[in-house]
Amino acid sequence: MDEVADVVIEAGRIARIGRDAAAGLSGEKIRVLDVAGRWVVPGFVDLHAHFREPGYEYKEDVASGLRAAAAGGFTGVCVMPNTKPINDTRAITEMMMARGRAAAGPRLYPFAAATVGSAGEQLTEMADLRDAGAIGVSDDGKCLMNAAVMRAALEYARTFDMLFSQHCEDHDLTAGAQMHEGHVSTRLGLQGWPRAAEDVIVARDLILAELTGARYHVAHVSSLGAVRLLREAKSRGLAVSAEVTPHHLLLTHDALIGFDTACKVNPPLREPEDIAALREALRDGTIDCIATDHAPHSPLEKQCEFAAASPGMIGLEPAVPLLLDLVRDGLLSPMRLVEALSTKPARLGKLEGGTLKAGSVADLAVIDPERRWTISQASLSSRSSNTPFLNKEVRGKAILTMVAGQIVYES
Ligand code: DOR
């Protein structure tokens, strides 16, 4: 729906929604939030973020990550298992869940590793991990390269109804790679990461997804070839899904010309024709949703020579203003933006929220599309500020975030 309406929230749920739905309500126990002129949206749900607890809390812990999520309008965040140790056991999943509950902010949904140590050899105890709270499995940061192990992992994920999110990278084709393989990598003298390394894994995985019937999801799609493969698979009715990040929708390999390590990400920033394909695929639903791949790193990992820098950029707080730029440029409708940030990822992950329908849980955000602010270390709730948009003035901000009827962020 896209209309002017009242939203009535009672006992953590949306009681009613519609024009004048709050008419006649009065009393001391009622709190009225007047957000006229702003957008009330179902809270955003991120299918792909990295919090660094346990192991690298100096970059981000669960509490700081959830504060950043709330400040970005997110009411649910799925976190990847590449912590230290890797989240491949019940104990770590339970610890993350406990930290999430203690933070009393957005909902935390761990992805557990698909293989022990994300080493790609031995499957994890998926039933145990699911019972502990993991909503899916992924070896993100690494690709599950062995096709036989991948087939078994998909069969087990299907048995336990877990989403399988794959980081699609043929590591043999990307050995030593620092950035997208193209004319910029040639000029800079940096080893390239060819699109084909993504495409061959997507092609193989779609075949294995068809074989197993698993809920298979492509993480951070970046290449036009992967888009083509997904479009073909979906046209045949395969129930596979995919996400794209804001940075892959907005930046190309040109951003690396000055060796800016803030723009070093994995998969790498590619070329204008990839961006065009990603935007088109997001518009037509070939790419289901937007995920941030929020990847906090400290100056230790970023203020160094390019080859030594860790890949990734933060994404939870910059997402709204960056994506609103696409809306302002007429490249994405506001309705599709909200669907891709909320309704679709919630459904794919089988998670709470993603809707403002009467009776559903009151997970929502209020967006001021005109609010101007500067992305800076001081304005960010994240413990890290590794983004090429640092110290840039942007337009658009979540000004209120609510989880189960409780305000978890207001500005
Ligand atoms: O850019 C990235 N950063 N890509 C990944 O796959 C991993 C992530 C991280 O953990 O920093």
Coordinates of C-alpha atoms and ligand atoms in Angstrom, one line a residue:
M1 CA 0.0 0.0 0.0
D2 CA 1.1 3.6 -0.6
E3 CA -1.3 6.0 1.1
V4 CA -1.7 8.4 3.9
A5 CA -2.8 6.4 6.9
D6 CA -2.8 6.0 10.7
V7 CA -1.1 3.0 12.2
V8 CA -2.5 1.9 15.5
I9 CA -0.1 -0.3 17.5
E10 CA -1.3 -2.3 20.6
A11 CA 0.6 -4.8 22.6
G12 CA 3.5 -5.0 20.1
R13 CA 1.3 -5.6 17.1
I14 CA -0.3 -3.5 14.4
A15 CA -3.9 -3.4 15.5
R16 CA -5.3 -1.3 12.6
I17 CA -4.0 0.6 9.6
G18 CA -5.8 3.0 7.3
R19 CA -7.0 6.5 6.9
D20 CA -8.4 7.7 10.2
A21 CA -7.8 4.3 11.8
A22 CA -6.8 6.2 15.0
A23 CA -9.9 8.5 15.0
G24 CA -11.6 8.7 18.3
L25 CA -8.7 7.1 20.2
S26 CA -7.8 9.1 23.3
G27 CA -6.6 8.6 26.8
E28 CA -3.5 8.8 29.0
K29 CA -2.1 5.5 28.0
I30 CA -2.0 6.4 24.3
R31 CA 1.2 7.8 22.8
V32 CA 0.8 9.7 19.5
L33 CA 3.7 9.9 17.1
D34 CA 3.0 12.5 14.5
V35 CA 5.1 11.6 11.5
A36 CA 3.2 13.5 8.9
G37 CA 5.0 13.8 5.6
R38 CA 7.4 10.9 6.4
W39 CA 7.3 7.3 5.2
V40 CA 6.1 4.6 7.6
V41 CA 7.6 1.4 6.3
P42 CA 7.8 -2.2 7.5
G43 CA 11.2 -2.4 9.3
F44 CA 14.1 -3.4 7.0
V45 CA 15.5 -6.9 7.1
D46 CA 19.1 -7.5 6.1
L47 CA 19.9 -11.0 4.9
H48 CA 23.6 -10.3 5.0
A49 CA 25.7 -8.5 7.6
H50 CA 28.9 -9.1 9.5
F51 CA 29.0 -8.5 13.2
R52 CA 32.4 -9.5 14.6
E53 CA 31.5 -11.1 17.9
P54 CA 33.1 -13.4 18.9
G55 CA 36.7 -12.6 18.0
Y56 CA 36.9 -9.2 16.4
E57 CA 34.8 -7.0 18.8
Y58 CA 37.1 -4.0 18.1
K59 CA 35.5 -3.8 14.6
E60 CA 31.8 -4.5 15.8
D61 CA 30.1 -6.5 18.5
V62 CA 26.5 -7.6 18.5
A63 CA 25.4 -4.6 20.6
S64 CA 27.1 -2.0 18.4
G65 CA 26.0 -3.8 15.2
L66 CA 22.4 -3.8 16.4
R67 CA 22.6 -0.1 17.3
A68 CA 23.8 0.6 13.7
A69 CA 21.0 -1.5 12.3
A70 CA 18.4 0.4 14.3
A71 CA 19.9 3.7 13.2
G72 CA 19.5 2.5 9.6
G73 CA 15.9 1.5 9.9
F74 CA 16.5 -2.2 10.2
T75 CA 14.4 -4.3 12.6
G76 CA 16.1 -7.6 11.7
V77 CA 19.6 -8.5 10.8
C78 CA 21.1 -11.9 9.6
V79 CA 24.7 -12.2 10.6
M80 CA 27.3 -14.3 8.8
P81 CA 29.3 -16.9 10.6
N82 CA 32.8 -15.7 9.7
T83 CA 33.6 -14.8 13.3
K84 CA 36.5 -16.1 15.3
P85 CA 35.9 -18.9 16.0
I86 CA 33.6 -19.5 13.0
N87 CA 30.0 -20.0 14.0
D88 CA 29.8 -23.7 13.3
T89 CA 28.6 -24.9 16.7
R90 CA 25.5 -24.6 18.9
A91 CA 27.5 -22.9 21.6
I92 CA 28.4 -19.9 19.4
T93 CA 25.0 -19.6 17.9
E94 CA 23.5 -19.6 21.4
M95 CA 26.0 -17.0 22.5
M96 CA 25.1 -14.7 19.6
M97 CA 21.4 -15.2 20.3
A98 CA 21.9 -14.3 24.0
R99 CA 23.9 -11.2 23.0
G100 CA 21.1 -10.2 20.6
R101 CA 18.4 -10.6 23.3
A102 CA 20.5 -8.6 25.8
A103 CA 20.8 -5.7 23.3
A104 CA 17.0 -5.4 23.1
G105 CA 17.1 -3.9 19.7
P106 CA 16.5 -5.3 16.2
R107 CA 16.1 -9.0 15.9
L108 CA 19.3 -11.0 15.4
Y109 CA 19.3 -14.0 13.1
P110 CA 22.5 -16.0 12.8
F111 CA 23.5 -17.9 9.7
A112 CA 25.6 -20.8 10.8
A113 CA 28.5 -22.2 8.8
A114 CA 27.5 -24.9 6.3
T115 CA 30.8 -26.7 6.8
V116 CA 33.1 -27.1 9.9
G117 CA 35.4 -24.1 10.1
S118 CA 33.9 -23.0 6.7
A119 CA 36.6 -25.2 5.3
G120 CA 34.3 -26.8 2.7
E121 CA 34.9 -30.4 3.7
Q122 CA 32.7 -31.6 6.6
L123 CA 29.1 -30.6 7.1
T124 CA 28.1 -28.9 10.3
E125 CA 25.4 -30.2 12.7
M126 CA 22.6 -28.3 11.0
A127 CA 19.7 -29.6 13.1
D128 CA 21.5 -28.6 16.2
L129 CA 22.4 -25.2 14.8
R130 CA 18.8 -24.6 13.7
D131 CA 17.5 -25.6 17.2
A132 CA 19.9 -23.1 18.7
G133 CA 18.5 -20.3 16.5
A134 CA 20.3 -20.3 13.1
I135 CA 18.0 -19.4 10.3
G136 CA 20.3 -20.6 7.5
V137 CA 23.7 -21.8 6.6
S138 CA 26.5 -20.2 4.7
D139 CA 30.3 -20.3 4.5
D140 CA 30.3 -16.6 3.4
G141 CA 33.6 -15.0 2.8
K142 CA 34.4 -18.3 1.3
C143 CA 32.6 -20.3 -1.4
L144 CA 31.7 -24.0 -0.9
M145 CA 33.8 -25.2 -3.8
N146 CA 33.4 -29.0 -3.7
A147 CA 30.3 -29.9 -5.7
A148 CA 29.7 -33.2 -3.8
V149 CA 29.9 -31.5 -0.4
M150 CA 27.7 -28.7 -1.8
R151 CA 25.1 -31.2 -2.9
A152 CA 25.0 -32.8 0.5
A153 CA 24.9 -29.4 2.2
L154 CA 21.9 -28.4 0.1
E155 CA 20.2 -31.7 0.9
Y156 CA 20.7 -31.2 4.6
A157 CA 19.7 -27.5 4.4
R158 CA 16.5 -28.6 2.7
T159 CA 15.8 -31.3 5.3
F160 CA 16.0 -28.7 8.1
D161 CA 14.3 -26.0 6.1
M162 CA 17.3 -23.6 6.3
L163 CA 18.2 -21.0 3.7
F164 CA 21.6 -21.7 2.0
S165 CA 23.4 -18.5 1.1
Q166 CA 26.4 -18.9 -1.2
H167 CA 29.3 -16.6 -1.6
C168 CA 29.8 -17.4 -5.3
E169 CA 33.6 -17.3 -6.0
D170 CA 35.6 -20.0 -7.7
H171 CA 38.8 -19.5 -5.6
D172 CA 41.0 -21.1 -8.2
L173 CA 40.0 -18.4 -10.6
T174 CA 40.5 -15.6 -8.1
A175 CA 43.9 -16.7 -6.5
G176 CA 45.7 -13.5 -5.6
A177 CA 42.9 -11.2 -6.9
Q178 CA 42.5 -7.7 -5.5
M179 CA 39.8 -6.2 -7.7
H180 CA 37.6 -6.8 -10.7
E181 CA 39.5 -8.0 -13.8
G182 CA 39.3 -5.3 -16.4
H183 CA 41.0 -2.3 -17.8
V184 CA 41.3 -0.6 -14.4
S185 CA 43.1 -3.6 -12.8
T186 CA 45.4 -3.7 -15.8
R187 CA 46.2 0.0 -15.4
L188 CA 46.8 -0.3 -11.7
G189 CA 48.8 -3.5 -12.0
L190 CA 46.5 -5.3 -9.6
Q191 CA 45.6 -9.0 -10.0
G192 CA 42.0 -9.3 -11.3
W193 CA 38.9 -11.2 -10.1
P194 CA 37.1 -12.2 -13.3
R195 CA 33.3 -12.2 -13.6
A196 CA 33.6 -15.8 -14.7
A197 CA 34.7 -16.8 -11.2
E198 CA 31.2 -15.8 -10.0
D199 CA 29.3 -17.1 -13.0
V200 CA 30.7 -20.6 -13.0
I201 CA 29.6 -21.1 -9.3
V202 CA 26.2 -19.6 -9.9
A203 CA 25.7 -21.9 -12.9
R204 CA 26.8 -25.0 -11.0
D205 CA 24.8 -24.1 -7.9
L206 CA 21.6 -23.5 -9.9
I207 CA 21.9 -27.0 -11.3
L208 CA 22.4 -28.4 -7.8
A209 CA 19.6 -26.4 -6.4
E210 CA 17.3 -27.9 -9.0
L211 CA 18.6 -31.3 -8.1
T212 CA 18.0 -31.0 -4.4
G213 CA 15.1 -28.6 -4.2
A214 CA 16.8 -26.6 -1.5
R215 CA 16.2 -22.9 -0.6
Y216 CA 19.3 -21.6 -2.4
H217 CA 20.2 -17.9 -2.3
V218 CA 23.0 -16.1 -4.1
A219 CA 24.7 -13.6 -1.8
H220 CA 25.9 -10.2 -3.2
V221 CA 25.4 -10.7 -6.9
S222 CA 27.8 -8.5 -8.8
S223 CA 28.1 -9.7 -12.4
L224 CA 25.9 -9.5 -15.5
G225 CA 26.5 -13.1 -16.2
A226 CA 25.1 -14.2 -12.8
V227 CA 22.0 -12.1 -13.5
R228 CA 21.5 -13.8 -16.8
L229 CA 21.8 -17.3 -15.2
L230 CA 19.3 -16.3 -12.4
R231 CA 16.8 -15.0 -14.9
E232 CA 16.9 -18.2 -16.9
A233 CA 16.5 -20.3 -13.8
K234 CA 13.6 -18.2 -12.5
S235 CA 11.9 -18.3 -15.9
R236 CA 11.8 -22.1 -15.4
G237 CA 10.2 -21.7 -12.0
L238 CA 13.1 -22.6 -9.8
A239 CA 12.6 -21.3 -6.3
V240 CA 16.0 -19.7 -6.0
S241 CA 16.7 -16.2 -4.8
A242 CA 19.4 -13.5 -4.8
E243 CA 20.5 -10.2 -3.2
V244 CA 22.4 -7.2 -4.3
T245 CA 24.3 -4.7 -2.2
P246 CA 23.9 -0.9 -2.4
H247 CA 27.6 -0.6 -3.3
H248 CA 27.3 -2.9 -6.3
L249 CA 24.3 -0.9 -7.5
L250 CA 26.2 2.4 -7.3
L251 CA 30.0 2.1 -7.7
T252 CA 32.2 0.7 -10.5
H253 CA 35.9 -0.3 -10.6
D254 CA 36.7 3.3 -11.4
A255 CA 36.3 4.0 -7.6
L256 CA 39.6 2.1 -7.1
I257 CA 41.7 4.3 -9.4
G258 CA 43.2 6.1 -6.4
F259 CA 43.8 2.8 -4.6
D260 CA 41.0 3.6 -2.1
T261 CA 40.9 0.6 0.2
A262 CA 37.4 1.6 1.4
C263 CA 36.3 0.5 -2.0
K264 CA 38.0 -2.9 -1.8
V265 CA 35.1 -5.4 -1.5
N266 CA 34.5 -9.0 -2.2
P267 CA 33.0 -9.6 -4.8
P268 CA 34.6 -6.6 -6.4
L269 CA 33.0 -3.4 -7.8
R270 CA 32.6 -4.1 -11.5
E271 CA 31.7 -2.2 -14.7
P272 CA 28.9 0.1 -15.9
E273 CA 27.2 -2.8 -17.8
D274 CA 27.1 -4.9 -14.6
I275 CA 25.5 -2.0 -12.7
A276 CA 22.9 -1.7 -15.5
A277 CA 22.1 -5.4 -15.4
L278 CA 21.9 -5.4 -11.6
R279 CA 19.5 -2.4 -11.5
E280 CA 17.3 -4.0 -14.2
A281 CA 17.3 -7.3 -12.3
L282 CA 16.4 -5.6 -9.1
R283 CA 13.5 -3.8 -10.8
D284 CA 12.1 -6.9 -12.5
G285 CA 12.5 -9.2 -9.5
T286 CA 15.3 -11.4 -10.9
I287 CA 17.2 -10.1 -7.9
D288 CA 14.8 -10.4 -5.0
C289 CA 16.2 -8.1 -2.4
I290 CA 18.9 -5.7 -1.2
A291 CA 21.3 -6.8 1.5
T292 CA 24.0 -4.5 2.9
D293 CA 26.9 -7.0 3.3
H294 CA 27.8 -4.6 6.3
A295 CA 31.5 -5.5 6.8
P296 CA 33.1 -3.4 9.5
H297 CA 36.9 -3.2 9.5
S298 CA 39.1 -1.0 11.6
P299 CA 41.9 1.4 10.3
L300 CA 44.3 -1.4 11.1
E301 CA 42.8 -3.5 8.2
K302 CA 42.1 -0.5 5.9
Q303 CA 44.9 2.1 6.2
C304 CA 47.5 -0.1 4.7
E305 CA 48.8 -1.0 1.2
F306 CA 46.0 -2.2 -1.1
A307 CA 46.9 -5.9 -1.2
A308 CA 47.0 -6.1 2.6
A309 CA 43.6 -4.5 3.1
S310 CA 40.6 -6.5 4.1
P311 CA 37.6 -6.4 1.8
G312 CA 34.3 -4.9 2.9
M313 CA 32.5 -1.7 3.7
I314 CA 29.9 -0.8 6.3
G315 CA 26.4 -0.7 5.0
L316 CA 23.6 -0.6 7.6
E317 CA 23.5 3.2 8.2
P318 CA 24.4 4.4 4.7
A319 CA 21.8 2.2 3.0
V320 CA 18.8 4.4 3.2
P321 CA 20.3 7.6 1.7
L322 CA 22.3 5.8 -0.9
L323 CA 19.3 3.8 -2.1
L324 CA 17.1 6.9 -2.0
D325 CA 19.5 8.4 -4.6
L326 CA 18.4 5.6 -6.9
V327 CA 14.7 6.5 -6.2
R328 CA 15.4 10.2 -6.8
D329 CA 17.1 9.3 -10.1
G330 CA 14.0 7.4 -11.2
L331 CA 15.8 4.1 -11.3
L332 CA 13.7 2.4 -8.5
S333 CA 10.2 3.0 -7.3
P334 CA 9.7 3.7 -3.6
M335 CA 7.4 0.6 -3.4
R336 CA 10.0 -1.7 -4.9
L337 CA 12.7 -0.3 -2.6
V338 CA 10.6 -1.1 0.5
E339 CA 9.7 -4.5 -0.9
A340 CA 13.4 -5.3 -1.6
L341 CA 14.6 -4.1 1.8
S342 CA 11.8 -5.5 3.9
T343 CA 9.0 -7.7 2.6
K344 CA 11.1 -9.9 0.3
P345 CA 14.0 -10.6 2.6
A346 CA 11.6 -11.3 5.5
R347 CA 9.8 -13.9 3.4
L348 CA 13.0 -15.5 2.0
G349 CA 14.4 -15.9 5.5
K350 CA 11.0 -16.9 6.9
L351 CA 11.5 -14.1 9.5
E352 CA 9.3 -11.8 11.5
G353 CA 8.1 -8.5 10.0
G354 CA 8.2 -7.3 6.4
T355 CA 4.6 -6.1 6.5
L356 CA 2.3 -3.5 8.0
K357 CA -0.8 -5.7 7.8
A358 CA -3.2 -5.5 10.7
G359 CA -2.4 -8.3 13.1
S360 CA 1.3 -8.5 12.3
V361 CA 4.2 -7.7 14.6
A362 CA 4.9 -4.0 15.0
D363 CA 8.4 -3.9 13.4
L364 CA 8.6 -0.7 11.5
A365 CA 10.7 2.3 10.6
V366 CA 9.9 5.9 9.9
I367 CA 12.0 7.4 7.1
D368 CA 12.5 11.1 6.4
P369 CA 13.5 11.1 2.8
E370 CA 14.6 14.8 3.0
R371 CA 16.7 14.7 6.2
R372 CA 20.2 15.8 5.4
W373 CA 23.1 14.4 7.5
T374 CA 26.8 13.7 7.2
I375 CA 28.1 10.1 7.3
S376 CA 30.9 10.5 9.8
Q377 CA 32.5 8.7 12.6
A378 CA 30.6 10.9 15.1
S379 CA 27.2 10.3 13.4
L380 CA 27.6 6.5 13.0
S381 CA 26.5 4.0 15.6
S382 CA 28.7 1.3 14.1
R383 CA 32.1 0.9 15.8
S384 CA 33.7 1.1 12.3
S385 CA 33.5 3.8 9.7
N386 CA 35.0 2.1 6.6
T387 CA 32.9 3.5 3.8
P388 CA 33.9 5.5 0.8
F389 CA 31.0 7.8 1.7
L390 CA 32.6 8.9 4.9
N391 CA 32.3 12.7 5.5
K392 CA 29.8 13.0 2.6
E393 CA 26.5 14.9 3.1
V394 CA 23.6 12.6 2.2
R395 CA 19.8 13.0 2.0
G396 CA 17.4 10.5 3.8
K397 CA 17.5 8.9 7.2
A398 CA 15.5 6.5 9.4
I399 CA 14.3 8.8 12.2
L400 CA 12.5 6.2 14.2
T401 CA 12.8 2.4 14.4
M402 CA 10.4 0.1 16.3
V403 CA 10.7 -3.5 17.2
A404 CA 7.6 -5.3 18.5
G405 CA 6.1 -1.9 19.3
Q406 CA 9.1 -0.7 21.3
I407 CA 11.1 2.2 20.0
V408 CA 14.7 1.1 19.6
Y409 CA 16.0 4.2 17.8
E410 CA 14.8 7.8 17.5
S411 CA 16.6 10.9 16.1
Ligands
DOR1 O1 33.7 -7.6 1.2 C1 33.5 -8.6 2.0 N1 33.7 -8.6 3.3 N2 33.1 -9.8 1.4 C2 33.0 -10.9 2.1 O2 32.6 -11.9 1.5 C3 33.4 -11.0 3.5 C4 33.2 -9.6 4.1 C5 33.9 -9.5 5.5 O3 33.7 -10.4 6.3 O4 34.5 -8.5 5.8

